[in-house]
One Martini backbone bead per residue (centre of mass of N, CA, C, O) as a GRO file, in nm:
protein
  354
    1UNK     BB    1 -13.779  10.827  -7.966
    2UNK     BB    2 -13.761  10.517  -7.792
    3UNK     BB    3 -13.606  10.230  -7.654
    4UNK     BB    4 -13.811  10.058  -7.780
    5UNK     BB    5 -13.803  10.132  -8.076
    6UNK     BB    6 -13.507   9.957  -8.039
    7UNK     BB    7 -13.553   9.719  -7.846
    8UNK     BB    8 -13.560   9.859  -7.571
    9UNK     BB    9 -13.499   9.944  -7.267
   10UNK     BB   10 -13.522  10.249  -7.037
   11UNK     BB   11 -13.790  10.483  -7.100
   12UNK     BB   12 -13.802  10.682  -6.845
   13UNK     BB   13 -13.866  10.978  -6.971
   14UNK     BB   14 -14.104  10.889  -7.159
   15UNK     BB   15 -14.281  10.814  -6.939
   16UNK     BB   16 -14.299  11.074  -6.801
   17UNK     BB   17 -14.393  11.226  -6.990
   18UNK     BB   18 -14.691  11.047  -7.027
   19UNK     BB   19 -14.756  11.077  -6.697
   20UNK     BB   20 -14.658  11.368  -6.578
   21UNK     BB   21 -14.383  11.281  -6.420
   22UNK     BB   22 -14.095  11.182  -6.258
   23UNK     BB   23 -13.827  11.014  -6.340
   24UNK     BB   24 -13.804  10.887  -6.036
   25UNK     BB   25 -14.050  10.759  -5.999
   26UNK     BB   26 -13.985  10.549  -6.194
   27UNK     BB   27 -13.951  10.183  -6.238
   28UNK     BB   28 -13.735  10.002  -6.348
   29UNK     BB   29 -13.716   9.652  -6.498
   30UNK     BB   30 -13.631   9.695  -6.849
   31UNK     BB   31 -13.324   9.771  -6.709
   32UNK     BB   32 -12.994   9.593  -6.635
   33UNK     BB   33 -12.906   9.794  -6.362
   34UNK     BB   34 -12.745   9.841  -6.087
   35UNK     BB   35 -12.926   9.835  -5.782
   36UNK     BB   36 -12.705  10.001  -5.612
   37UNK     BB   37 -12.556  10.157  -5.795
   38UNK     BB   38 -12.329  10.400  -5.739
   39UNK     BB   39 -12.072  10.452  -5.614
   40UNK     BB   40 -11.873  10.585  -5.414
   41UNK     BB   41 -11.759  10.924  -5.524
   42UNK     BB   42 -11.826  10.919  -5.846
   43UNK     BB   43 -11.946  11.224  -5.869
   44UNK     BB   44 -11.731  11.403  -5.672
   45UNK     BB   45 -11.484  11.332  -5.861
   46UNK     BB   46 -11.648  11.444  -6.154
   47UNK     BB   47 -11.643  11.711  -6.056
   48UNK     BB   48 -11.361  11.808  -5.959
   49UNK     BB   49 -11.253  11.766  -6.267
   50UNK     BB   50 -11.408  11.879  -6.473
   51UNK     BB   51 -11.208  12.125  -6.580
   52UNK     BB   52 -11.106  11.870  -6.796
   53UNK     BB   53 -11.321  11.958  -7.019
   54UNK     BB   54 -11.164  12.180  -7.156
   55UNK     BB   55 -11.068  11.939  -7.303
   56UNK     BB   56 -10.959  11.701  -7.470
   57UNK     BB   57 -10.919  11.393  -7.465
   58UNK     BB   58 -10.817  11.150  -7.472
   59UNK     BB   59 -10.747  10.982  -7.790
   60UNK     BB   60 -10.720  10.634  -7.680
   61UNK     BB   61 -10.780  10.610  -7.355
   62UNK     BB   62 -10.520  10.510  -7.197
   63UNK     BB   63 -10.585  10.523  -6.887
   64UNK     BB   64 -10.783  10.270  -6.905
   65UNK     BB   65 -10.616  10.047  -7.049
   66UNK     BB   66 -10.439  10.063  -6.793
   67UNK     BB   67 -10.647   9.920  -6.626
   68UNK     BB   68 -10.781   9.683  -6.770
   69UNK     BB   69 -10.484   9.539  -6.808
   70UNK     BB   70 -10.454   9.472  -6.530
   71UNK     BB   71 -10.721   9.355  -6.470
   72UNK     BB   72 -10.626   9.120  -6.700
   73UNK     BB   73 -10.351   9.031  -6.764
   74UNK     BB   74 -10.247   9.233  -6.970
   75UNK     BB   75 -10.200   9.445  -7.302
   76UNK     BB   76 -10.319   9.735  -7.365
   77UNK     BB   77 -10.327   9.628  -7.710
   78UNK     BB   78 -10.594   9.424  -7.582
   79UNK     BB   79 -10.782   9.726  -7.647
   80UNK     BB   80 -11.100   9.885  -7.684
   81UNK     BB   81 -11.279  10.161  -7.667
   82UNK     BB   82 -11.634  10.264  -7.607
   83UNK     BB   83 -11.984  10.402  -7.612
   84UNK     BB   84 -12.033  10.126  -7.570
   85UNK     BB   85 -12.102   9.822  -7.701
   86UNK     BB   86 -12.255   9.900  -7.973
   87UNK     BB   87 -11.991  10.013  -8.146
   88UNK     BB   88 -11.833   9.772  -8.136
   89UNK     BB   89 -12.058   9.586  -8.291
   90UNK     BB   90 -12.033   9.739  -8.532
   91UNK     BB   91 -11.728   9.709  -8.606
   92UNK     BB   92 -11.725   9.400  -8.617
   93UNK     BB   93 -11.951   9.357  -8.839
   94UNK     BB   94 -11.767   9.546  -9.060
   95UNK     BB   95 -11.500   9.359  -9.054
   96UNK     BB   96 -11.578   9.031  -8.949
   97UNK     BB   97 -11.817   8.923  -9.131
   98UNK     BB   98 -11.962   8.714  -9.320
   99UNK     BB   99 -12.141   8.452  -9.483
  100UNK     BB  100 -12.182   8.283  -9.189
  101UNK     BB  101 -12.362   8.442  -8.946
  102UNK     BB  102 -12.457   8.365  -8.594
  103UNK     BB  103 -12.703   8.381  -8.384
  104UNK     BB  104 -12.734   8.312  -8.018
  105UNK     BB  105 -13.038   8.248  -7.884
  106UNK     BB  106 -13.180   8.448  -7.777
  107UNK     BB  107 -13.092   8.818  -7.843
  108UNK     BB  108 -12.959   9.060  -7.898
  109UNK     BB  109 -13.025   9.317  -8.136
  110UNK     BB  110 -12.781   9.435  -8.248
  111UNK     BB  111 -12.647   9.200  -8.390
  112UNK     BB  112 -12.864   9.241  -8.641
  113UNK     BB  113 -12.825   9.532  -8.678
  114UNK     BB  114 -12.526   9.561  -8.770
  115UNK     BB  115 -12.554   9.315  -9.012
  116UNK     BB  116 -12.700   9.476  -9.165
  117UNK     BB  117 -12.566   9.772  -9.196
  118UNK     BB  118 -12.290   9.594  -9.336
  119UNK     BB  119 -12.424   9.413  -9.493
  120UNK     BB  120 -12.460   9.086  -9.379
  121UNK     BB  121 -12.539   8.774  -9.325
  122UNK     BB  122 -12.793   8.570  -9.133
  123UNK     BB  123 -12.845   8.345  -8.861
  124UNK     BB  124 -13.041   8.205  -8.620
  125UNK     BB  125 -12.952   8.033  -8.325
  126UNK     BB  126 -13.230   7.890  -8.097
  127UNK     BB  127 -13.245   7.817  -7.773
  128UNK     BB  128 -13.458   7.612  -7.577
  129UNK     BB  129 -13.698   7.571  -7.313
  130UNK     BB  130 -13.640   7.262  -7.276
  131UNK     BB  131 -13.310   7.368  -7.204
  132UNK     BB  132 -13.306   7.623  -7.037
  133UNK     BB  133 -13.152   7.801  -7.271
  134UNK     BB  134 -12.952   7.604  -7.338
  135UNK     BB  135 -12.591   7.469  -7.436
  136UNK     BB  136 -12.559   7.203  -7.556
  137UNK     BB  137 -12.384   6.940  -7.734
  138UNK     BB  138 -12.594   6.929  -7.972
  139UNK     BB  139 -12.619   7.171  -8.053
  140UNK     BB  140 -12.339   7.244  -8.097
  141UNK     BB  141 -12.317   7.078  -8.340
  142UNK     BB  142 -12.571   7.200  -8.489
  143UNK     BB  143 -12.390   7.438  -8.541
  144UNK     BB  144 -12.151   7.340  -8.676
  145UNK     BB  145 -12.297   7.241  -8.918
  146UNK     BB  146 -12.300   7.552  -9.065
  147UNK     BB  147 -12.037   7.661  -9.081
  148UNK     BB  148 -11.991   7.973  -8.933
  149UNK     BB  149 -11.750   8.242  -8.924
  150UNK     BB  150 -11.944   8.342  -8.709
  151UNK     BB  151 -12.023   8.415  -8.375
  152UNK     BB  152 -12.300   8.515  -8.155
  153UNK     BB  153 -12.213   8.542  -7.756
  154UNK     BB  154 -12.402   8.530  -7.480
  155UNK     BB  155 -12.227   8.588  -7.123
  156UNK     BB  156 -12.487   8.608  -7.022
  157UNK     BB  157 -12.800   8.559  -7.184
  158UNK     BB  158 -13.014   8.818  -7.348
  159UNK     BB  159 -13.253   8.733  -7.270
  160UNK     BB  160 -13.213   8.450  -6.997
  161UNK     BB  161 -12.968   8.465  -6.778
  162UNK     BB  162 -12.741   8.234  -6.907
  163UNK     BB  163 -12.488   8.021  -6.875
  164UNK     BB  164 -12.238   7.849  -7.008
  165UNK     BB  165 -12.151   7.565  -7.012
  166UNK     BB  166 -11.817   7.479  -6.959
  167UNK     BB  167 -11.804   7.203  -7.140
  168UNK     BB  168 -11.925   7.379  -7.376
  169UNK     BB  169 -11.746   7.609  -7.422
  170UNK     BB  170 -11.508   7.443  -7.430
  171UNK     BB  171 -11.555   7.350  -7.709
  172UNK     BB  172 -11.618   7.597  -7.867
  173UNK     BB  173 -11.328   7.725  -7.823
  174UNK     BB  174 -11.192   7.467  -7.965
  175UNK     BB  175 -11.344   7.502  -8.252
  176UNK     BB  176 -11.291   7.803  -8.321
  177UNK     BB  177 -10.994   7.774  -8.325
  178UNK     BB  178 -10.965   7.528  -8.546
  179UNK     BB  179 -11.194   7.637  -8.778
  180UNK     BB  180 -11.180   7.922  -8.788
  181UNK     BB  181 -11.401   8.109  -8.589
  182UNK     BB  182 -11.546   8.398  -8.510
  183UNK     BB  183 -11.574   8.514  -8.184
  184UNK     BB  184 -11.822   8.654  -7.989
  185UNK     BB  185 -11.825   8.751  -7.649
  186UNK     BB  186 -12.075   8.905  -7.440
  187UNK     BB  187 -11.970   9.026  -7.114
  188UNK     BB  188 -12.209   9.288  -6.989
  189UNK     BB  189 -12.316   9.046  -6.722
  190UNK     BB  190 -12.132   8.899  -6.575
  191UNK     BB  191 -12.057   9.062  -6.298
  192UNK     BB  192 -12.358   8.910  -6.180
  193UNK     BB  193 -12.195   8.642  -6.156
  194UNK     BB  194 -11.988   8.331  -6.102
  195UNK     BB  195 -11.848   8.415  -6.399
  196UNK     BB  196 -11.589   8.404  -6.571
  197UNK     BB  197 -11.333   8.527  -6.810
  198UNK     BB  198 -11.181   8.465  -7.105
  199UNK     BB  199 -10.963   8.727  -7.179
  200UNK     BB  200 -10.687   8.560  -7.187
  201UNK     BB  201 -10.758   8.392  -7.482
  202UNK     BB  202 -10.640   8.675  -7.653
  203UNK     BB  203 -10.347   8.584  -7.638
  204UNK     BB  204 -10.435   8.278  -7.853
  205UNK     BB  205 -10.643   8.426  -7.998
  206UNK     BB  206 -10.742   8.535  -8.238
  207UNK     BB  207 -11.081   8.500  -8.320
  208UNK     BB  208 -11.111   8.621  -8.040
  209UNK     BB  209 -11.412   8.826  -7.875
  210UNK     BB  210 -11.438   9.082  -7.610
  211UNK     BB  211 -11.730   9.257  -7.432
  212UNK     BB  212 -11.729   9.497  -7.217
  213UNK     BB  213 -11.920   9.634  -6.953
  214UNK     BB  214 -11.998   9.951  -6.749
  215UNK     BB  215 -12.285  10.035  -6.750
  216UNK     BB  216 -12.411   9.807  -6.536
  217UNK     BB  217 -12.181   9.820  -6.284
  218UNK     BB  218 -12.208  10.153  -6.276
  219UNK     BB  219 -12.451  10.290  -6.298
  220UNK     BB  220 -12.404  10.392  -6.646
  221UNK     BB  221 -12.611  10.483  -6.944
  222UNK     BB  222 -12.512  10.768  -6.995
  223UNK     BB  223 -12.192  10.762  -7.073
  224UNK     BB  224 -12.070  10.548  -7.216
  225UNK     BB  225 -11.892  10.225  -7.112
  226UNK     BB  226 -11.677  10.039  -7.307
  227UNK     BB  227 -11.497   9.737  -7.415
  228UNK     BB  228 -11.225   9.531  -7.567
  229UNK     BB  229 -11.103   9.192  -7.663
  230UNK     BB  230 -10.784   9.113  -7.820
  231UNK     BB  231 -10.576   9.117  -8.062
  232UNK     BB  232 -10.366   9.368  -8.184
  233UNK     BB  233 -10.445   9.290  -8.487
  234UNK     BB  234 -10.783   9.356  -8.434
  235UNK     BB  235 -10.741   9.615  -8.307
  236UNK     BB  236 -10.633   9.789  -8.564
  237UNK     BB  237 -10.839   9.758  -8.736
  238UNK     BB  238 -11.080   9.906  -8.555
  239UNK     BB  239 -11.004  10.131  -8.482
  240UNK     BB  240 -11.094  10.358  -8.706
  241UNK     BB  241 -11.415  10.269  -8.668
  242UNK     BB  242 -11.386  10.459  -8.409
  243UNK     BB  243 -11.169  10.672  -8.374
  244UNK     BB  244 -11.123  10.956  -8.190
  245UNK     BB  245 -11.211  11.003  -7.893
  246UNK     BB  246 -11.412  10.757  -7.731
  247UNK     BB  247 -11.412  10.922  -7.494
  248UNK     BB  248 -11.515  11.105  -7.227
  249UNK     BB  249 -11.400  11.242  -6.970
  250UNK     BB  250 -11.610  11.124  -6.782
  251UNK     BB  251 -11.618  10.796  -6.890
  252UNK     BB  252 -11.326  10.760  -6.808
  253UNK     BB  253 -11.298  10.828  -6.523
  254UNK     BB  254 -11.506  10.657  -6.418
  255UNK     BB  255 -11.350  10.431  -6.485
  256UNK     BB  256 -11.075  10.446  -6.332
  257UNK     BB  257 -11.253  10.497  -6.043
  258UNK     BB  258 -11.357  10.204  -6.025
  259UNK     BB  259 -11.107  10.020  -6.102
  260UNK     BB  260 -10.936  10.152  -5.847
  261UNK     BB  261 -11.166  10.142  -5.589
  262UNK     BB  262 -11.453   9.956  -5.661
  263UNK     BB  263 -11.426   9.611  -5.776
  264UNK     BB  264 -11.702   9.472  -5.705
  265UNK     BB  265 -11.917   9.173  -5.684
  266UNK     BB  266 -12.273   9.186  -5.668
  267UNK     BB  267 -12.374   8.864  -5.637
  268UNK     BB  268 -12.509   8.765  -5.343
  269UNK     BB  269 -12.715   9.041  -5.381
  270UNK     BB  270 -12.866   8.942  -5.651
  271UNK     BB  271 -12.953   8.738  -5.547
  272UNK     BB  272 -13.149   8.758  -5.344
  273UNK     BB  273 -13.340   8.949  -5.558
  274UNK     BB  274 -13.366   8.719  -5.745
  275UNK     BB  275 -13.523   8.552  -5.560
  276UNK     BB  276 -13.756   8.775  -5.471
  277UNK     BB  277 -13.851   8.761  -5.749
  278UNK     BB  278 -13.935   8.517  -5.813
  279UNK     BB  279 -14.155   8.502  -5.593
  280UNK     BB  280 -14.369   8.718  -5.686
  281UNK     BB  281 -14.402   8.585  -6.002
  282UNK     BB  282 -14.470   8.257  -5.964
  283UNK     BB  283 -14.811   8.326  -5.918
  284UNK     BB  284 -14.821   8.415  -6.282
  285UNK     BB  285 -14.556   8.218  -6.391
  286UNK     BB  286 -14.293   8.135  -6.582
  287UNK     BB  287 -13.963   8.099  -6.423
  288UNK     BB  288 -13.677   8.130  -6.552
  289UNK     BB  289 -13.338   8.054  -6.542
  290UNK     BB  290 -13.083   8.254  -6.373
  291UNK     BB  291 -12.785   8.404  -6.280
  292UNK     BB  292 -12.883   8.719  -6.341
  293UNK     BB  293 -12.996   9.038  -6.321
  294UNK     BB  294 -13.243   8.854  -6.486
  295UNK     BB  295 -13.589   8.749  -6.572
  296UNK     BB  296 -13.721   8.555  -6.720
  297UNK     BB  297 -14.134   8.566  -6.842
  298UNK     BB  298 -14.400   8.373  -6.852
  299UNK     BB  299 -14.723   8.488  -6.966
  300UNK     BB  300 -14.991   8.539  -7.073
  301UNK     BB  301 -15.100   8.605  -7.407
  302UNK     BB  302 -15.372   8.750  -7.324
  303UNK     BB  303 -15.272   8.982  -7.096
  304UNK     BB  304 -15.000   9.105  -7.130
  305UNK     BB  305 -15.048   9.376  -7.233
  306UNK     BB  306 -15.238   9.470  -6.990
  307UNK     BB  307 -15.035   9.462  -6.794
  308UNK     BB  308 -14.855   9.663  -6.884
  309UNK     BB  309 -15.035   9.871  -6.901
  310UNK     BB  310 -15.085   9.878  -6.552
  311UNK     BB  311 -14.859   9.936  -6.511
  312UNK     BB  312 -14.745  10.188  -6.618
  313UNK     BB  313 -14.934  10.378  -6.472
  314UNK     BB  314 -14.760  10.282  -6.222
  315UNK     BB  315 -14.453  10.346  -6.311
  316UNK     BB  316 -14.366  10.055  -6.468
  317UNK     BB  317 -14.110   9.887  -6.630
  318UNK     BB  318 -14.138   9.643  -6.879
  319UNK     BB  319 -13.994   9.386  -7.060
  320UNK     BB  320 -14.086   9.326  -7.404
  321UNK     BB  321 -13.939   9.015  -7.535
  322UNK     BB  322 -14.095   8.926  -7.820
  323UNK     BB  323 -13.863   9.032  -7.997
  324UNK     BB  324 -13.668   8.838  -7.969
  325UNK     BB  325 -13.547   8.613  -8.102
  326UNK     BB  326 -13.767   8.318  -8.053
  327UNK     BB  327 -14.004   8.488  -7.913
  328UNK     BB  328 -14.338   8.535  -7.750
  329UNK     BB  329 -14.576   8.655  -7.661
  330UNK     BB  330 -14.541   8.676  -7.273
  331UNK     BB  331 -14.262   8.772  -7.281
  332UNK     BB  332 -14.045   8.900  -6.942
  333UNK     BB  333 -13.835   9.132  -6.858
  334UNK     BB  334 -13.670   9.136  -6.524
  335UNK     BB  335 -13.515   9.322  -6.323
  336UNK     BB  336 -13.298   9.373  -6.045
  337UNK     BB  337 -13.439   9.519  -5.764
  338UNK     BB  338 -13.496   9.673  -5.500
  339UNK     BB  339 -13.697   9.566  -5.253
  340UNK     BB  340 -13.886   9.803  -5.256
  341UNK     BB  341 -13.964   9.761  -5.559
  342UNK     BB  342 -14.066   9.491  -5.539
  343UNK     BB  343 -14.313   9.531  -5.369
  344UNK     BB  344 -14.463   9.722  -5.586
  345UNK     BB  345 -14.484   9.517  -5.799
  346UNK     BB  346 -14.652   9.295  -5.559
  347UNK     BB  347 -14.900   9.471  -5.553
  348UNK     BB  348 -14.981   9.522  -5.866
  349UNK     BB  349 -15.006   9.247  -5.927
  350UNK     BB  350 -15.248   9.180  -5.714
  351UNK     BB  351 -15.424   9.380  -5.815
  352UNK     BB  352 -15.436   9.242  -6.135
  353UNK     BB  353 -15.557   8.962  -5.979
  354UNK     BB  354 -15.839   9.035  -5.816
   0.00000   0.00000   0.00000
């Protein structure tokens, strides 16, 4: 099985292994983490301690949860960590799923993947491409509409990287609050955008969950590290189905020592990279407009295979967007990477249109 065969961007090692290359040659486009990589200091670090991997880690990563704590201003008790965001995802949605669950799309696919394990029924809120994949305040009543239980919200939005517009946010956070309906909150890539964290919001509103991954801005999808933001009384729920041990003693120290040396966002050089990849992109198809560290892009639905197959054989990935609900073929999402992968994609796209 391949990260692809899960509706996921990622597959470099299996694509070394098809291409018969080393997996360092892979070019990945298709999995959207931090191009400048990972920290400085953090591999000789987690070397340097490593003789405490001889331990069980921390039993629910307490030294973690009082760094993020401080981090948000808020207290330890509205923390939960996780091997990564999906764990969370699922067990918010075996805990607080209803009969009424929205998925507000095009969307990460475990949201959908969660709620079937649960066994609880979905329907997708799909915004168009007409209003530039936002939410607009018509819509959000529309939505509303539904009277929903639980609403899954990526911000920025997956694969579109659209932030919610603010007045609509604010909208929906006080209408989400007034109905009780639960609202899950996913700003797994907010890091990469100008856009601020709702997470103190969880102090005054039981309903309210965010999501934080810290895998993409610390450009670890290896070590698996994520964590939730509630009120202490949602966090003892999920507790259970998260279960003791939640991270690994590398992915632990990995997170305290990020988040006390080096939490920078690197927001305006992210623009750079996207400004340089829409130039790239746009002399081939429709790039929507996005705040976040990668780009939709819309291409011939008859050439896109080709287009793919093409890439690939060049060691390049990127991601087939097809599959997120609400897209249809021909449409690809591809990551903000440093300048020179942008050149070899920008050369490889000439010589296929040659």
């Amino acid at each position: 099985m391949t990260a692809s065969d899960y509706g996921h961007g990622g597959g470099v090692f299996a694509a070394a292994k098809l291409l018969n290359r080393p997996w360092t040659e892979i070019i990945d486009f298709s999995a959207s983490i931090n191009p400048f990589g990972q920290c400085k200091g953090l591999k000789k670090y987690i070397f340097d301690n490593f003789a405490a991997t001889l331990h069980y880690p921390e039993v629910d990563a307490q030294s973690l949860l009082e760094v993020v704590a401080k981090r948000h201003n808020l207290t330890p008790d509205h923390f939960l960590p996780g091997a990564g965001s999906t764990v969370l995802i699922y067990a918010v949605a075996r805990l607080l799923g209803g009969k009424r669950n929205v998925i507000l799309g095009p969307a990460f696919s475990e949201y959908e993947n969660a709620l079937k394990v649960a066994e609880k029924s979905f329907v997708y809120f799909n915004l168009q491409e007409d209003d530039q994949f936002l939410l607009t305040e018509n819509q959000l009543d529309r939505l509303l509409d539904l009277s929903p239980n639980l609403i899954f919200l990526a911000n920025p939005a997956n694969p579109t990287g659209r932030l919610t517009p603010a007045p609509v946010y604010k909208k929906l956070l006080d209408e989400c609050e007034t109905r009780k309906i639960q609202l899950i909150v996913d700003e797994a890539f907010l890091d990469f955008t100008f856009g601020a964290t709702i997470a103190r919001k969880t102090s005054r509103n039981d309903r309210l969950i965010i999501l934080r991954s810290l895998t993409k801005i610390m450009a670890i999808p290896g070590l698996r590290l994520a964590y939730l933001i509630a009120g202490p009384e949602v966090i003892n729920r999920l507790k259970p189905l998260i279960g003791p041990w939640p991270l690994s003693y590398p992915a632990l120290a990995a997170g305290v020592y990020y988040l006390t040396t080096q939490f920078v966002k690197p927001t305006l050089s992210i623009d750079k990279l996207r400004s340089a990849l829409t130039k790239v992109l746009q002399p081939y198809g429709e790039v929507c407009p996005s705040e976040a560290n990668y780009l939709l892009f819309k291409y011939n639905p008859e050439k896109v295979l080709d287009l793919l197959a093409f890439l690939f054989k060049k060691g390049i990935l990127v991601r087939d967007a097809q599959n997120f609900n609400g897209l249809t073929l021909g449409y690809l999402r591809f990551a903000t990477r440093p300048l020179g992968e942008i050149k070899v994609l920008a050369q490889s796209l000439a010589e296929f249109h040659a």
